[in-house]
Amino acid sequence: MTEIISGSPEQTEAAGRALALAVRSADGRRYVALYGELGAGKTAFVRGFVSVLSPGSRVKSPTYTIVNEYRRGGLPVFHFDFYRTGGEDDFLALGFYEYLDTGVCISEWSENIPEEIFATIPDPVRVYIEKTSENGRRISVDGIEIDL
Ligand SMILES: Nc1ncnc2c1ncn2[C@@H]1O[C@H](COP(=O)(O)OP(=O)(O)OP(=O)(O)O)[C@@H](O)[C@H]1O
Ligand SMILES: [Mg+2]
C-alpha cells in the first residue's frame, strides 16, 4: 500500500499520472477501482490518469452515461461512474467484461461493484481517497507499486 498526501487538485492529478505510468508498464494490471465520498477528488485523479494514457482527452464525470471512453493513446481507457449502478445484472447489461478485455478501466463509486463481479477482476488496483481537510486528501494505492 502506497500513501500519498495531496494538498490540491493538481497534486491529486499528479498521483493519477504516477499510477498511469505504473499501470502502463505493469502488464495485466488493467482495472483501477476508486473509492471515496462525493467531492473526494476521484474525477481529478482520473484526469491525471487519462492525461498519460490518452493525452489531450477531456475528462468529465460520466455520472449520467456510466462510461466515457478516451481513445487518444495505444490502449483505450474506459472511465466508469457507478454512482447509480446497482446489482450484478446492471454490470452484465453494460457489457462490463467486454470493457475489461478491451482496455484500461478506471471506476468511480467502486463501492457499488457487487462482490461477485469484483472477485472476477484479475489483479485489481484499489485507490482510496479520503478528505482530511478542505484541500487535504489522503490517497492510498493498493495492488501496484508506484514511483513518486
Ligand atoms: N487535494 C485535492 N484533491 C482533489 N480535489 C480537491 C482537493 N482539494 C480540493 N479539491 C476540490 O474537491 C473537488 C473534487 O471534485 P471531483 O469531481 O474530483 O470529486 P469526485 O470524487 O469525482 O466527486 P463525485 O463523487 O461527485 O464524482 C473539486 O471541487 C476540487 O477543486
Ligand atoms: Mg467524480
PDB file of N, CA, C and O and ligand atoms in Angstrom, residues 6-9 12 37-44 61 81 108-109 134-135 137, ligand 1:
ATOM      1  N   SER A   6      -2.114  14.660  -0.566  1.00  0.00           N
ATOM      2  CA  SER A   6      -2.339  15.692  -1.571  1.00  0.00           C
ATOM      3  C   SER A   6      -2.883  16.948  -0.898  1.00  0.00           C
ATOM      4  O   SER A   6      -3.740  16.856  -0.019  1.00  0.00           O
ATOM      5  N   GLY A   7      -2.408  18.103  -1.353  1.00  0.00           N
ATOM      6  CA  GLY A   7      -2.887  19.363  -0.793  1.00  0.00           C
ATOM      7  C   GLY A   7      -3.617  20.234  -1.806  1.00  0.00           C
ATOM      8  O   GLY A   7      -3.987  21.360  -1.504  1.00  0.00           O
ATOM      9  N   SER A   8      -3.827  19.677  -3.004  1.00  0.00           N
ATOM     10  CA  SER A   8      -4.519  20.452  -4.049  1.00  0.00           C
ATOM     11  C   SER A   8      -5.013  19.503  -5.144  1.00  0.00           C
ATOM     12  O   SER A   8      -4.501  18.385  -5.274  1.00  0.00           O
ATOM     13  N   PRO A   9      -5.976  19.947  -5.945  1.00  0.00           N
ATOM     14  CA  PRO A   9      -6.433  19.113  -7.063  1.00  0.00           C
ATOM     15  C   PRO A   9      -5.279  18.748  -7.998  1.00  0.00           C
ATOM     16  O   PRO A   9      -5.237  17.632  -8.523  1.00  0.00           O
ATOM     17  N   THR A  12      -3.446  15.835  -6.680  1.00  0.00           N
ATOM     18  CA  THR A  12      -4.237  14.604  -6.873  1.00  0.00           C
ATOM     19  C   THR A  12      -4.119  14.133  -8.326  1.00  0.00           C
ATOM     20  O   THR A  12      -3.974  12.939  -8.597  1.00  0.00           O
ATOM     21  N   GLU A  37     -15.789   9.469  -0.971  1.00  0.00           N
ATOM     22  CA  GLU A  37     -17.082  10.153  -0.923  1.00  0.00           C
ATOM     23  C   GLU A  37     -17.224  11.203  -2.037  1.00  0.00           C
ATOM     24  O   GLU A  37     -16.276  11.472  -2.784  1.00  0.00           O
ATOM     25  N   LEU A  38     -18.421  11.799  -2.106  1.00  0.00           N
ATOM     26  CA  LEU A  38     -18.703  12.901  -3.030  1.00  0.00           C
ATOM     27  C   LEU A  38     -17.655  13.997  -2.855  1.00  0.00           C
ATOM     28  O   LEU A  38     -17.391  14.413  -1.727  1.00  0.00           O
ATOM     29  N   GLY A  39     -17.077  14.441  -3.953  1.00  0.00           N
ATOM     30  CA  GLY A  39     -16.108  15.529  -3.869  1.00  0.00           C
ATOM     31  C   GLY A  39     -14.753  15.127  -3.316  1.00  0.00           C
ATOM     32  O   GLY A  39     -13.918  15.982  -3.016  1.00  0.00           O
ATOM     33  N   ALA A  40     -14.508  13.848  -3.206  1.00  0.00           N
ATOM     34  CA  ALA A  40     -13.216  13.385  -2.680  1.00  0.00           C
ATOM     35  C   ALA A  40     -12.075  13.765  -3.630  1.00  0.00           C
ATOM     36  O   ALA A  40     -10.955  14.052  -3.196  1.00  0.00           O
ATOM     37  N   GLY A  41     -12.372  13.729  -4.925  1.00  0.00           N
ATOM     38  CA  GLY A  41     -11.330  14.030  -5.912  1.00  0.00           C
ATOM     39  C   GLY A  41     -11.103  12.882  -6.876  1.00  0.00           C
ATOM     40  O   GLY A  41     -10.074  12.812  -7.546  1.00  0.00           O
ATOM     41  N   LYS A  42     -12.088  12.002  -6.987  1.00  0.00           N
ATOM     42  CA  LYS A  42     -11.965  10.842  -7.880  1.00  0.00           C
ATOM     43  C   LYS A  42     -11.796  11.296  -9.337  1.00  0.00           C
ATOM     44  O   LYS A  42     -10.914  10.804 -10.045  1.00  0.00           O
ATOM     45  N   THR A  43     -12.640  12.249  -9.749  1.00  0.00           N
ATOM     46  CA  THR A  43     -12.548  12.700 -11.139  1.00  0.00           C
ATOM     47  C   THR A  43     -11.227  13.436 -11.380  1.00  0.00           C
ATOM     48  O   THR A  43     -10.618  13.287 -12.450  1.00  0.00           O
ATOM     49  N   ALA A  44     -10.765  14.186 -10.396  1.00  0.00           N
ATOM     50  CA  ALA A  44      -9.454  14.860 -10.520  1.00  0.00           C
ATOM     51  C   ALA A  44      -8.354  13.818 -10.726  1.00  0.00           C
ATOM     52  O   ALA A  44      -7.474  13.979 -11.583  1.00  0.00           O
ATOM     53  N   SER A  61     -16.960  13.763 -15.505  1.00  0.00           N
ATOM     54  CA  SER A  61     -17.596  12.689 -14.760  1.00  0.00           C
ATOM     55  C   SER A  61     -18.714  12.076 -15.591  1.00  0.00           C
ATOM     56  O   SER A  61     -19.577  12.794 -16.093  1.00  0.00           O
ATOM     57  N   ASP A  81     -18.575   5.481 -13.917  1.00  0.00           N
ATOM     58  CA  ASP A  81     -19.087   6.060 -12.682  1.00  0.00           C
ATOM     59  C   ASP A  81     -20.278   5.208 -12.261  1.00  0.00           C
ATOM     60  O   ASP A  81     -21.311   5.214 -12.925  1.00  0.00           O
ATOM     61  N   GLU A 108     -15.216   5.220 -10.789  1.00  0.00           N
ATOM     62  CA  GLU A 108     -15.627   5.970  -9.606  1.00  0.00           C
ATOM     63  C   GLU A 108     -16.780   5.207  -8.958  1.00  0.00           C
ATOM     64  O   GLU A 108     -17.471   4.451  -9.604  1.00  0.00           O
ATOM     65  N   TRP A 109     -16.959   5.404  -7.669  1.00  0.00           N
ATOM     66  CA  TRP A 109     -18.008   4.717  -6.907  1.00  0.00           C
ATOM     67  C   TRP A 109     -17.887   3.196  -7.015  1.00  0.00           C
ATOM     68  O   TRP A 109     -18.870   2.479  -7.208  1.00  0.00           O
ATOM     69  N   GLU A 134     -10.286  20.726   3.997  1.00  0.00           N
ATOM     70  CA  GLU A 134     -10.911  21.260   2.787  1.00  0.00           C
ATOM     71  C   GLU A 134     -10.106  20.906   1.533  1.00  0.00           C
ATOM     72  O   GLU A 134     -10.664  20.457   0.534  1.00  0.00           O
ATOM     73  N   ASN A 135      -8.803  21.099   1.600  1.00  0.00           N
ATOM     74  CA  ASN A 135      -7.967  20.815   0.423  1.00  0.00           C
ATOM     75  C   ASN A 135      -7.050  19.618   0.603  1.00  0.00           C
ATOM     76  O   ASN A 135      -6.292  19.283  -0.301  1.00  0.00           O
ATOM     77  N   ARG A 137      -6.106  15.661   1.080  1.00  0.00           N
ATOM     78  CA  ARG A 137      -6.613  14.320   0.750  1.00  0.00           C
ATOM     79  C   ARG A 137      -5.536  13.294   1.067  1.00  0.00           C
ATOM     80  O   ARG A 137      -4.357  13.519   0.799  1.00  0.00           O
TER      81      ARG A 137
HETATM   82  N1  LIG B   1      -6.420  17.850  -2.773  1.00  0.00           N
HETATM   83  C1  LIG B   1      -7.498  17.816  -3.565  1.00  0.00           C
HETATM   84  N2  LIG B   1      -7.641  16.852  -4.490  1.00  0.00           N
HETATM   85  C2  LIG B   1      -8.724  16.795  -5.269  1.00  0.00           C
HETATM   86  N3  LIG B   1      -9.741  17.674  -5.241  1.00  0.00           N
HETATM   87  C3  LIG B   1      -9.656  18.669  -4.348  1.00  0.00           C
HETATM   88  C4  LIG B   1      -8.547  18.786  -3.477  1.00  0.00           C
HETATM   89  N4  LIG B   1      -8.735  19.883  -2.689  1.00  0.00           N
HETATM   90  C5  LIG B   1      -9.899  20.412  -3.049  1.00  0.00           C
HETATM   91  N5  LIG B   1     -10.465  19.707  -4.052  1.00  0.00           N
HETATM   92  C6  LIG B   1     -11.777  20.014  -4.668  1.00  0.00           C
HETATM   93  O1  LIG B   1     -12.616  18.914  -4.429  1.00  0.00           O
HETATM   94  C7  LIG B   1     -13.446  18.679  -5.568  1.00  0.00           C
HETATM   95  C8  LIG B   1     -13.165  17.289  -6.131  1.00  0.00           C
HETATM   96  O2  LIG B   1     -14.054  17.079  -7.176  1.00  0.00           O
HETATM   97  P1  LIG B   1     -14.106  15.758  -8.022  1.00  0.00           P
HETATM   98  O3  LIG B   1     -15.157  15.986  -9.045  1.00  0.00           O
HETATM   99  O4  LIG B   1     -12.756  15.371  -8.484  1.00  0.00           O
HETATM  100  O5  LIG B   1     -14.610  14.722  -6.899  1.00  0.00           O
HETATM  101  P2  LIG B   1     -15.286  13.297  -7.112  1.00  0.00           P
HETATM  102  O6  LIG B   1     -14.737  12.423  -6.038  1.00  0.00           O
HETATM  103  O7  LIG B   1     -15.125  12.855  -8.513  1.00  0.00           O
HETATM  104  O8  LIG B   1     -16.818  13.595  -6.787  1.00  0.00           O
HETATM  105  P3  LIG B   1     -18.143  12.808  -7.290  1.00  0.00           P
HETATM  106  O9  LIG B   1     -18.399  11.748  -6.274  1.00  0.00           O
HETATM  107  O10 LIG B   1     -19.193  13.862  -7.268  1.00  0.00           O
HETATM  108  O11 LIG B   1     -17.883  12.252  -8.651  1.00  0.00           O
HETATM  109  C9  LIG B   1     -13.130  19.767  -6.571  1.00  0.00           C
HETATM  110  O12 LIG B   1     -14.031  20.826  -6.368  1.00  0.00           O
HETATM  111  C10 LIG B   1     -11.719  20.180  -6.180  1.00  0.00           C
HETATM  112  O13 LIG B   1     -11.436  21.520  -6.508  1.00  0.00           O
END
